[in-house]
Every structure is written in C-alpha cells, then in structure tokens.
Amino acid sequence: VFVWPFIQQLDRLSLNVMTLPVDSNKVYTKEGVPIFVQGVAQVKVEGKVEDMLRLAVTQFLQKTPQQIRVIALETLEGHQRAIMGTMTVEEIYRDRKKFAEAVFQVAASDLSNMGLTIVSYTIKDVRDEVGYLHNLGLKRTAEVKRDAAIGEAFASRDAGIKEAIAEQARMSAKFTNDTEIAKSKRDYELRQAAFNEEVNTKQAISNLAYKLQAAKQQQSIREENVQIQVVERRKQIQVMEQEILRKERELEATVHQPAKAEQYKVETLAEANKAKVLRETEAQAKAIELKGKAEAQAIAAKGRAEAEQMAEKARAWEDYGDAATMEMVLAAMPRIAAEIAAPLAQTESLTLVSTGGKLGASKVTDEVTSIMMDLPKLVESMTGVNVTAALQGSGV
C-alpha cells in the first residue's frame, strides 16, 4: 500500500482470532444461588463482510489488540452474567448447550455492531462455594440409585414375567410335543395290534389246520390199528361170526362216528374262525376268547361223540344179551383163576394142616378147584345168568 507522507497515515488492524476466557465469579442465579461459570470464546474482526469491517475500523483502528480483547471480553462477560441471572443452577449445569446458545445469541448481536464476530463459545466449568451442586449431585445420585433399584426391580419383574412366559411357551411346546408323541405311539400300537391280530389269526388258522391234519393222521393210524386187530381177531376167532359183526359195530362206533364228530368239529371251527376273521376288530384278547370257545365246542363235540360211542356199545351189548355176558364170563374165568393162584405162585413155603382127607399138593388143587366151582353161582347171583345151564345148553 502506498502512503503519501505527511498527507496519509497507515494504521493496522489484526484479523486474527482472539481467545477470551469469560469468567463470571459469584453470580446469583434466578433462585439466588451464587455460582461461578468459566466460559471460553473465540472472537475475531470480521474481514469478509465489508460493512462489518468498516465498523471494526471505525471502532478499533486506533486501539491495540489488548484493548480490543478487553472490550470484547467485557461485552461477553456482561451478557454471560445477565443470562446466568435468568436461569436456575440446574438449567445452567444440566443444559450447558442451552446456556451457551443464549449467551452466544445475545452477545453476537452487540459484537457484530462493533465489527466483531464470535467464532465459538463454550462453557468450560460451572461450580459454587456453598455446596449446592454437590448436594444436587447427591440428590441426583440418590435419585439415580433409586431409579436404578426401581429399574432393576422392574427389570427383574419383566425378566421373571418373560421367563415365566418363556417357560410357559416351553412347557406348552413340550406338552404339544408329548401329545404328538403319544398320538404317534398310540397309532403305532394300534397298527401293531392290528398286525398282531392278523398274525395271531393266521397262526390260529395254521394251528387248527395242523391239529386237523394231526387228527387225520391219528385217524388213519387208528384205522390201521383197527384193521390189524380185526385181522388178528379173525385168525384167532374164526367161528365167532357174531363177534365179528359186534366188532364191526364197535369199529363203527369207535372210529367212524368220532371221525364224523371230528369232521363236524373241524367244519364248525372253520366257520367260527371265518366269522371271527371277518368280525374281529379288537385285539388279541378277542381272538383268544373265540379260540377258547371253539375249543370248548370241540370238547363238547368230542364228548357227544364219546357218548354216542358208549350208546352204540351199550346197544351192541343189549343185542348180544346173555351170549355177550357169557362170552365175558368165559373170557374172564382164566384170568380169575390166575388171580386166585397168584398168591400161591409167590409163596416160598406152605404148611398144610388137615383134619382128615387128602394131603399134600392135591389139597391145594382141590381148594382152587372149589373156588372156581363156586364162581358160576357168584356170577348168577350178580348178573342173573346161569353159566352152568348156558354151558349145558350150548353143548360145551
């Protein structure tokens, strides 16, 4: 810049930022509590706006930077003290941003009229000498502790409720799962029971078929045995045609009639099992019950067959009459004689005492003969058949 000597004068104005510690000591707040506030402001001459620069030149051109600092500091401190008087300690302490903005807005207007601009303004510290903030902190601490205890209690309650809800959901899920498992187990057991029922039914049919085949084999064996017995008897007793006829009737009663009864039993069991297979919808117990009933019917049928056999035998004996009785007596007499003589055969020594008559072995023979001679009388008294007369009539 060219300056005419003695005509023009050159002055300099600094545009650097000035840091100002804005301290307000023992200022009474809205509630009358004295506090100390320390703020920090960054102030500078506005060089970008020509109007503000002209104002700054007009105000501060002949002043030193220190003088400018003092003017700006006093302006800021005055506004800071004024704002402190309109707020409570709690508002200043808790909402420092609000307090700083209020000071900034009020002070910025006055400083702009001087060509100065506030770059920044912050609260550095807030304190007091009467222990208000300390007590406020204690109160707040107590409130925080109280709120924390309450919050913890509510949290514990909520946690307990949520845990109970979770446990309820877990138990509900568990019961639902257990129910599904029980249903699956029930369905499995029902299907298994149906399979077992079918298997048991087939097994029962197989057992009955086996018993039927065994009965047929036994019947064949009995028929063969009967045939052998018939042949042997024909060889032994060729002259007894009537006996052969009786034996044939006996064969009819003991073999053919039981065979018919067995066939009826098998057919009855087959019909019963067929009806059981069609109707059976229950478990194995019903199959066992039906099987028991079928066996009872089989036993009853067998009993009827045996009864018919005994009736046939009785009728055969009735047809023969005295001849049959005589045959039995004659057939039994050798066995009776053998039974009478059996004790004598087992005797090692025998002493006979006689009052007269025969002595020795002939005496023993006479005793046995005497007993045998008395036997026809005993038979006649028991059956009414005169053995002696019958023998004489037949020419024996």
Coordinates of C-alpha atoms in Angstrom, one line a residue:
V1 CA 0.0 0.0 0.0
F2 CA 1.4 3.4 -1.0
V3 CA 1.0 6.1 1.6
W4 CA 1.7 9.8 1.0
P5 CA 4.0 11.0 3.7
F6 CA 2.6 13.9 5.8
I7 CA -0.7 13.5 4.0
Q8 CA -1.8 10.0 4.7
Q9 CA -1.5 7.8 7.8
L10 CA -1.1 4.0 7.9
D11 CA -2.8 2.0 10.7
R12 CA -3.1 -1.8 11.1
L13 CA -6.0 -3.8 12.4
S14 CA -5.4 -7.5 13.2
L15 CA -7.9 -10.0 11.8
N16 CA -6.5 -12.9 14.0
V17 CA -8.8 -15.0 16.3
M18 CA -8.7 -13.9 19.9
T19 CA -9.3 -16.4 22.7
L20 CA -11.1 -14.9 25.6
P21 CA -11.6 -16.6 29.0
V22 CA -15.1 -15.4 30.0
D23 CA -15.2 -15.8 33.8
S24 CA -18.2 -14.8 35.9
N25 CA -17.4 -15.2 39.6
K26 CA -20.2 -15.4 42.2
V27 CA -23.1 -14.5 40.1
Y28 CA -26.6 -15.1 41.6
T29 CA -28.8 -17.2 39.6
K30 CA -32.6 -17.0 39.2
E31 CA -33.1 -18.8 42.5
G32 CA -30.4 -16.7 44.3
V33 CA -27.7 -19.3 44.4
P34 CA -24.2 -17.8 43.9
I35 CA -22.2 -19.8 41.3
F36 CA -19.0 -19.4 39.2
V37 CA -19.1 -20.0 35.4
Q38 CA -16.0 -20.2 33.2
G39 CA -16.5 -19.8 29.5
V40 CA -14.2 -19.7 26.5
A41 CA -14.9 -17.5 23.5
Q42 CA -13.2 -17.3 20.1
V43 CA -13.6 -13.7 18.7
K44 CA -12.2 -12.0 15.6
V45 CA -12.7 -9.0 13.4
E46 CA -15.0 -9.9 10.5
G47 CA -12.9 -9.3 7.4
K48 CA -15.2 -11.0 4.8
V49 CA -18.1 -8.6 5.2
E50 CA -17.1 -5.1 4.1
D51 CA -19.8 -3.3 6.3
M52 CA -18.6 -5.1 9.4
L53 CA -15.0 -4.5 8.6
R54 CA -15.8 -0.7 8.3
L55 CA -17.5 -0.8 11.7
A56 CA -14.4 -2.6 13.2
V57 CA -12.1 0.0 11.6
T58 CA -14.2 2.8 13.0
Q59 CA -14.3 1.3 16.5
F60 CA -10.8 -0.2 16.9
L61 CA -8.4 1.3 14.4
Q62 CA -6.5 3.3 16.9
K63 CA -6.7 0.6 19.6
T64 CA -4.2 -2.1 20.4
P65 CA -5.2 -5.9 20.2
Q66 CA -5.2 -6.0 24.0
Q67 CA -7.7 -3.1 24.2
I68 CA -9.9 -4.9 21.6
R69 CA -9.7 -8.1 23.8
V70 CA -10.8 -6.2 26.9
I71 CA -13.8 -4.6 25.1
A72 CA -14.9 -7.9 23.6
L73 CA -14.4 -9.7 27.0
E74 CA -16.4 -7.2 29.0
T75 CA -19.2 -7.4 26.5
L76 CA -19.3 -11.2 26.6
E77 CA -18.9 -11.3 30.4
G78 CA -21.8 -8.9 30.9
H79 CA -24.1 -10.9 28.7
Q80 CA -23.0 -14.1 30.4
R81 CA -23.8 -12.7 33.8
A82 CA -27.1 -11.4 32.6
I83 CA -28.1 -14.9 31.2
M84 CA -27.0 -16.5 34.5
G85 CA -29.4 -14.3 36.4
T86 CA -32.4 -15.6 34.3
M87 CA -31.7 -19.3 34.7
T88 CA -31.6 -21.8 37.6
V89 CA -28.5 -23.6 38.7
E90 CA -30.0 -26.9 37.4
E91 CA -30.6 -25.4 33.9
I92 CA -27.1 -24.0 33.6
Y93 CA -25.5 -27.2 35.0
R94 CA -27.6 -29.7 33.2
D95 CA -28.2 -27.9 29.9
R96 CA -25.0 -26.1 29.1
K97 CA -25.7 -26.1 25.5
K98 CA -28.8 -24.0 26.0
F99 CA -27.0 -21.6 28.3
A100 CA -24.1 -21.2 25.8
E101 CA -26.6 -20.6 22.9
A102 CA -28.4 -17.9 24.9
V103 CA -25.1 -16.1 25.6
F104 CA -24.0 -16.5 22.0
Q105 CA -27.1 -15.1 20.5
V106 CA -27.3 -12.0 22.9
A107 CA -23.5 -11.2 22.7
A108 CA -23.2 -11.8 18.9
S109 CA -25.7 -9.0 18.2
D110 CA -23.7 -6.4 20.2
L111 CA -20.3 -7.6 18.9
S112 CA -21.5 -7.5 15.3
N113 CA -22.3 -3.8 15.8
M114 CA -18.6 -3.4 16.6
G115 CA -17.5 -5.4 13.5
L116 CA -16.6 -8.4 15.6
T117 CA -17.9 -11.9 15.2
I118 CA -18.0 -14.8 17.7
V119 CA -16.4 -17.9 16.1
S120 CA -17.3 -20.1 19.1
Y121 CA -18.4 -20.0 22.6
T122 CA -18.4 -22.9 25.2
I123 CA -18.9 -23.4 28.9
K124 CA -15.7 -24.7 30.5
D125 CA -16.8 -25.1 34.1
V126 CA -19.7 -24.4 36.5
R127 CA -19.1 -24.5 40.3
D128 CA -20.2 -23.0 43.5
E129 CA -18.8 -22.5 47.1
V130 CA -21.9 -23.3 49.1
G131 CA -22.1 -27.0 48.1
Y132 CA -25.3 -26.6 46.1
L133 CA -24.1 -28.5 43.1
H134 CA -22.6 -31.2 45.4
N135 CA -25.9 -31.6 47.2
L136 CA -27.7 -31.5 43.9
G137 CA -25.3 -34.3 42.8
L138 CA -26.1 -36.2 46.0
K139 CA -29.8 -35.8 45.3
R140 CA -29.4 -36.9 41.7
T141 CA -27.2 -39.7 42.8
A142 CA -29.9 -40.9 45.2
E143 CA -32.5 -40.5 42.5
V144 CA -30.3 -42.4 40.1
K145 CA -29.8 -45.1 42.7
R146 CA -33.5 -45.2 43.4
D147 CA -34.3 -45.2 39.7
A148 CA -31.7 -47.9 39.2
A149 CA -33.2 -50.0 42.1
I150 CA -36.7 -49.5 40.7
G151 CA -35.4 -50.2 37.2
E152 CA -33.7 -53.3 38.4
A153 CA -36.9 -54.4 40.2
F154 CA -38.9 -53.7 37.1
A155 CA -36.3 -55.4 35.0
S156 CA -36.3 -58.4 37.4
R157 CA -40.1 -58.4 37.3
D158 CA -40.1 -58.2 33.5
A159 CA -37.4 -60.8 33.3
G160 CA -39.4 -63.0 35.6
I161 CA -42.5 -62.4 33.5
K162 CA -40.6 -63.1 30.3
E163 CA -39.0 -66.1 31.9
A164 CA -42.4 -67.4 33.0
I165 CA -43.8 -66.7 29.6
A166 CA -40.9 -68.5 28.0
E167 CA -41.3 -71.4 30.4
Q168 CA -45.0 -71.5 29.7
A169 CA -44.2 -71.5 26.0
R170 CA -41.6 -74.2 26.5
M171 CA -44.0 -76.3 28.6
S172 CA -46.7 -75.7 26.0
A173 CA -44.4 -76.8 23.3
K174 CA -43.3 -79.7 25.4
F175 CA -46.9 -80.8 26.1
T176 CA -47.7 -80.4 22.4
N177 CA -44.7 -82.4 21.5
D178 CA -45.5 -85.1 24.2
T179 CA -49.1 -85.1 22.9
E180 CA -47.9 -85.7 19.3
I181 CA -45.5 -88.4 20.6
A182 CA -48.4 -90.0 22.5
K183 CA -50.6 -89.9 19.4
S184 CA -47.8 -91.4 17.3
K185 CA -47.2 -94.1 19.9
R186 CA -51.0 -94.8 20.1
D187 CA -51.2 -95.0 16.3
Y188 CA -48.2 -97.3 16.2
E189 CA -49.6 -99.5 19.0
L190 CA -53.0 -99.7 17.1
R191 CA -51.2 -100.6 13.9
Q192 CA -49.1 -103.1 15.8
A193 CA -52.2 -104.6 17.5
A194 CA -53.9 -104.9 14.1
F195 CA -50.8 -106.6 12.7
N196 CA -50.6 -108.9 15.8
E197 CA -54.3 -109.6 15.4
E198 CA -53.7 -110.7 11.8
V199 CA -50.7 -112.7 12.7
N200 CA -52.5 -114.4 15.6
T201 CA -55.4 -115.1 13.3
K202 CA -53.2 -116.7 10.7
Q203 CA -51.4 -118.6 13.5
A204 CA -54.7 -119.8 14.9
I205 CA -55.8 -121.0 11.5
S206 CA -52.4 -122.7 11.0
N207 CA -52.6 -124.4 14.4
L208 CA -56.1 -125.6 13.6
A209 CA -55.0 -126.8 10.3
Y210 CA -52.1 -128.6 12.0
K211 CA -54.5 -130.1 14.5
L212 CA -56.8 -131.2 11.8
Q213 CA -54.0 -132.8 9.9
A214 CA -52.8 -134.5 13.0
A215 CA -56.3 -135.7 13.8
K216 CA -56.5 -137.1 10.3
Q217 CA -53.2 -138.9 10.8
Q218 CA -54.3 -140.2 14.1
Q219 CA -57.5 -141.4 12.5
S220 CA -55.5 -143.2 9.8
I221 CA -53.3 -144.8 12.4
R222 CA -56.3 -145.9 14.4
E223 CA -58.0 -147.3 11.3
E224 CA -54.8 -149.3 10.5
N225 CA -54.6 -150.5 14.1
V226 CA -58.2 -151.5 14.0
Q227 CA -57.7 -153.3 10.7
I228 CA -54.8 -155.2 12.2
Q229 CA -56.8 -156.0 15.3
V230 CA -59.7 -157.2 13.1
V231 CA -57.4 -159.5 11.1
E232 CA -55.8 -160.9 14.2
R233 CA -59.2 -161.5 15.7
R234 CA -60.4 -163.2 12.6
K235 CA -57.5 -165.5 12.7
Q236 CA -57.9 -166.1 16.4
I237 CA -61.7 -166.5 16.4
Q238 CA -62.9 -167.8 13.1
V239 CA -66.0 -169.4 14.4
M240 CA -67.4 -166.3 16.1
E241 CA -69.2 -164.5 13.2
Q242 CA -71.4 -162.8 15.6
E243 CA -68.4 -161.5 17.4
I244 CA -67.1 -160.1 14.0
L245 CA -70.3 -158.3 13.5
R246 CA -70.1 -156.9 17.0
K247 CA -66.6 -155.8 16.3
E248 CA -67.7 -154.1 13.1
R249 CA -70.3 -152.2 15.1
E250 CA -67.8 -151.4 17.7
L251 CA -65.5 -150.1 14.9
E252 CA -68.3 -148.1 13.6
A253 CA -69.0 -146.6 17.0
T254 CA -65.3 -146.0 18.0
V255 CA -63.9 -144.9 14.7
H256 CA -66.4 -143.7 12.1
Q257 CA -68.6 -141.8 14.5
P258 CA -65.7 -140.0 16.1
A259 CA -64.4 -139.2 12.6
K260 CA -67.7 -137.7 11.7
A261 CA -67.7 -135.8 15.0
E262 CA -64.2 -134.6 14.3
Q263 CA -65.1 -133.5 10.8
Y264 CA -68.1 -131.6 12.3
K265 CA -65.8 -130.1 14.9
V266 CA -63.3 -129.0 12.2
E267 CA -66.1 -127.5 10.0
T268 CA -67.6 -125.8 13.0
L269 CA -64.2 -124.4 13.9
A270 CA -63.5 -123.3 10.3
E271 CA -66.9 -121.5 10.2
A272 CA -66.2 -119.9 13.6
N273 CA -62.7 -118.8 12.6
K274 CA -64.0 -117.4 9.3
A275 CA -66.7 -115.4 11.2
K276 CA -64.1 -114.4 13.7
V277 CA -61.7 -113.1 11.0
L278 CA -64.5 -111.1 9.4
R279 CA -65.9 -109.6 12.6
E280 CA -62.8 -109.2 14.7
T281 CA -61.7 -105.6 15.1
E282 CA -60.5 -105.9 18.6
A283 CA -57.0 -107.0 19.8
Q284 CA -55.6 -110.4 20.6
A285 CA -57.8 -111.0 23.6
K286 CA -60.9 -111.4 21.4
A287 CA -59.0 -113.9 19.2
I288 CA -58.1 -115.9 22.3
E289 CA -61.6 -115.8 23.5
L290 CA -63.0 -117.1 20.3
K291 CA -60.3 -119.7 20.2
G292 CA -61.3 -120.8 23.7
K293 CA -65.0 -121.0 22.6
A294 CA -64.0 -123.1 19.5
E295 CA -62.0 -125.5 21.7
A296 CA -64.9 -125.7 24.1
Q297 CA -67.2 -126.6 21.2
A298 CA -64.6 -129.2 20.0
I299 CA -64.5 -130.7 23.5
A300 CA -68.3 -130.8 23.6
A301 CA -68.4 -132.4 20.2
K302 CA -65.9 -134.9 21.3
G303 CA -67.9 -135.6 24.4
R304 CA -71.0 -136.1 22.3
A305 CA -69.1 -138.5 20.0
E306 CA -67.8 -140.5 23.0
A307 CA -71.4 -140.5 24.4
E308 CA -72.7 -141.9 21.1
Q309 CA -69.9 -144.4 21.1
M310 CA -70.9 -145.6 24.6
A311 CA -74.5 -145.7 23.5
E312 CA -73.6 -147.8 20.5
K313 CA -71.6 -150.1 22.7
A314 CA -74.5 -150.4 25.1
R315 CA -76.9 -151.2 22.2
A316 CA -74.4 -153.8 21.0
W317 CA -74.2 -155.5 24.4
E318 CA -78.0 -155.4 24.6
D319 CA -78.3 -157.1 21.2
Y320 CA -76.0 -159.9 22.3
G321 CA -77.7 -160.3 25.6
D322 CA -76.8 -163.4 27.5
A323 CA -74.4 -164.5 24.8
A324 CA -72.3 -161.5 25.3
T325 CA -72.4 -161.9 29.1
M326 CA -71.4 -165.5 28.7
E327 CA -68.5 -164.6 26.5
M328 CA -67.3 -162.1 29.0
V329 CA -67.6 -164.5 31.9
L330 CA -65.8 -167.3 30.0
A331 CA -63.1 -164.9 28.9
A332 CA -62.7 -163.7 32.4
M333 CA -62.6 -167.1 34.2
P334 CA -59.0 -167.9 33.2
R335 CA -57.9 -164.5 34.5
I336 CA -59.8 -165.1 37.7
A337 CA -58.2 -168.5 38.2
A338 CA -54.8 -166.9 37.5
E339 CA -55.5 -164.2 40.1
I340 CA -56.6 -166.8 42.7
A341 CA -53.5 -168.9 42.1
A342 CA -51.2 -165.8 42.0
P343 CA -50.6 -165.7 45.8
L344 CA -49.6 -169.3 45.8
A345 CA -47.1 -168.8 43.0
Q346 CA -45.3 -166.2 45.1
T347 CA -45.3 -168.4 48.2
E348 CA -41.9 -169.9 49.1
S349 CA -43.1 -172.4 51.6
L350 CA -46.6 -173.7 52.5
T351 CA -47.7 -175.7 55.6
L352 CA -51.0 -177.5 55.4
V353 CA -52.9 -178.7 58.4
S354 CA -55.6 -181.3 57.8
T355 CA -58.2 -182.9 60.0
G356 CA -58.6 -185.7 57.5
G357 CA -58.9 -186.4 53.8
K358 CA -56.4 -185.5 51.1
L359 CA -53.0 -184.2 51.9
G360 CA -50.1 -182.6 50.0
A361 CA -50.3 -180.7 46.7
S362 CA -53.7 -182.3 45.8
K363 CA -55.2 -180.5 48.7
V364 CA -54.1 -177.2 47.3
T365 CA -55.5 -178.1 43.8
D366 CA -58.8 -179.1 45.4
E367 CA -59.0 -175.7 47.1
V368 CA -58.5 -173.8 43.9
T369 CA -61.0 -176.0 42.1
S370 CA -63.5 -175.5 44.8
I371 CA -63.2 -171.7 44.4
M372 CA -63.7 -172.0 40.7
M373 CA -66.7 -174.2 41.1
D374 CA -68.3 -171.6 43.3
L375 CA -67.7 -168.9 40.7
P376 CA -70.8 -169.7 38.5
K377 CA -73.0 -169.2 41.5
L378 CA -71.4 -165.9 42.2
V379 CA -71.9 -164.8 38.5
E380 CA -75.5 -166.0 38.6
S381 CA -76.2 -164.0 41.8
M382 CA -74.7 -160.8 40.3
T383 CA -75.9 -160.9 36.7
G384 CA -78.8 -163.4 36.7
V385 CA -77.1 -165.6 34.1
N386 CA -76.9 -169.3 34.8
V387 CA -73.5 -170.1 33.5
T388 CA -73.9 -173.9 34.1
A389 CA -77.2 -174.1 32.3
A390 CA -75.9 -172.0 29.4
L391 CA -72.9 -174.3 29.0
Q392 CA -75.0 -177.4 29.1
G393 CA -77.5 -175.8 26.6
S394 CA -74.7 -174.9 24.2
G395 CA -73.2 -178.4 24.4
V396 CA -69.9 -177.2 25.9

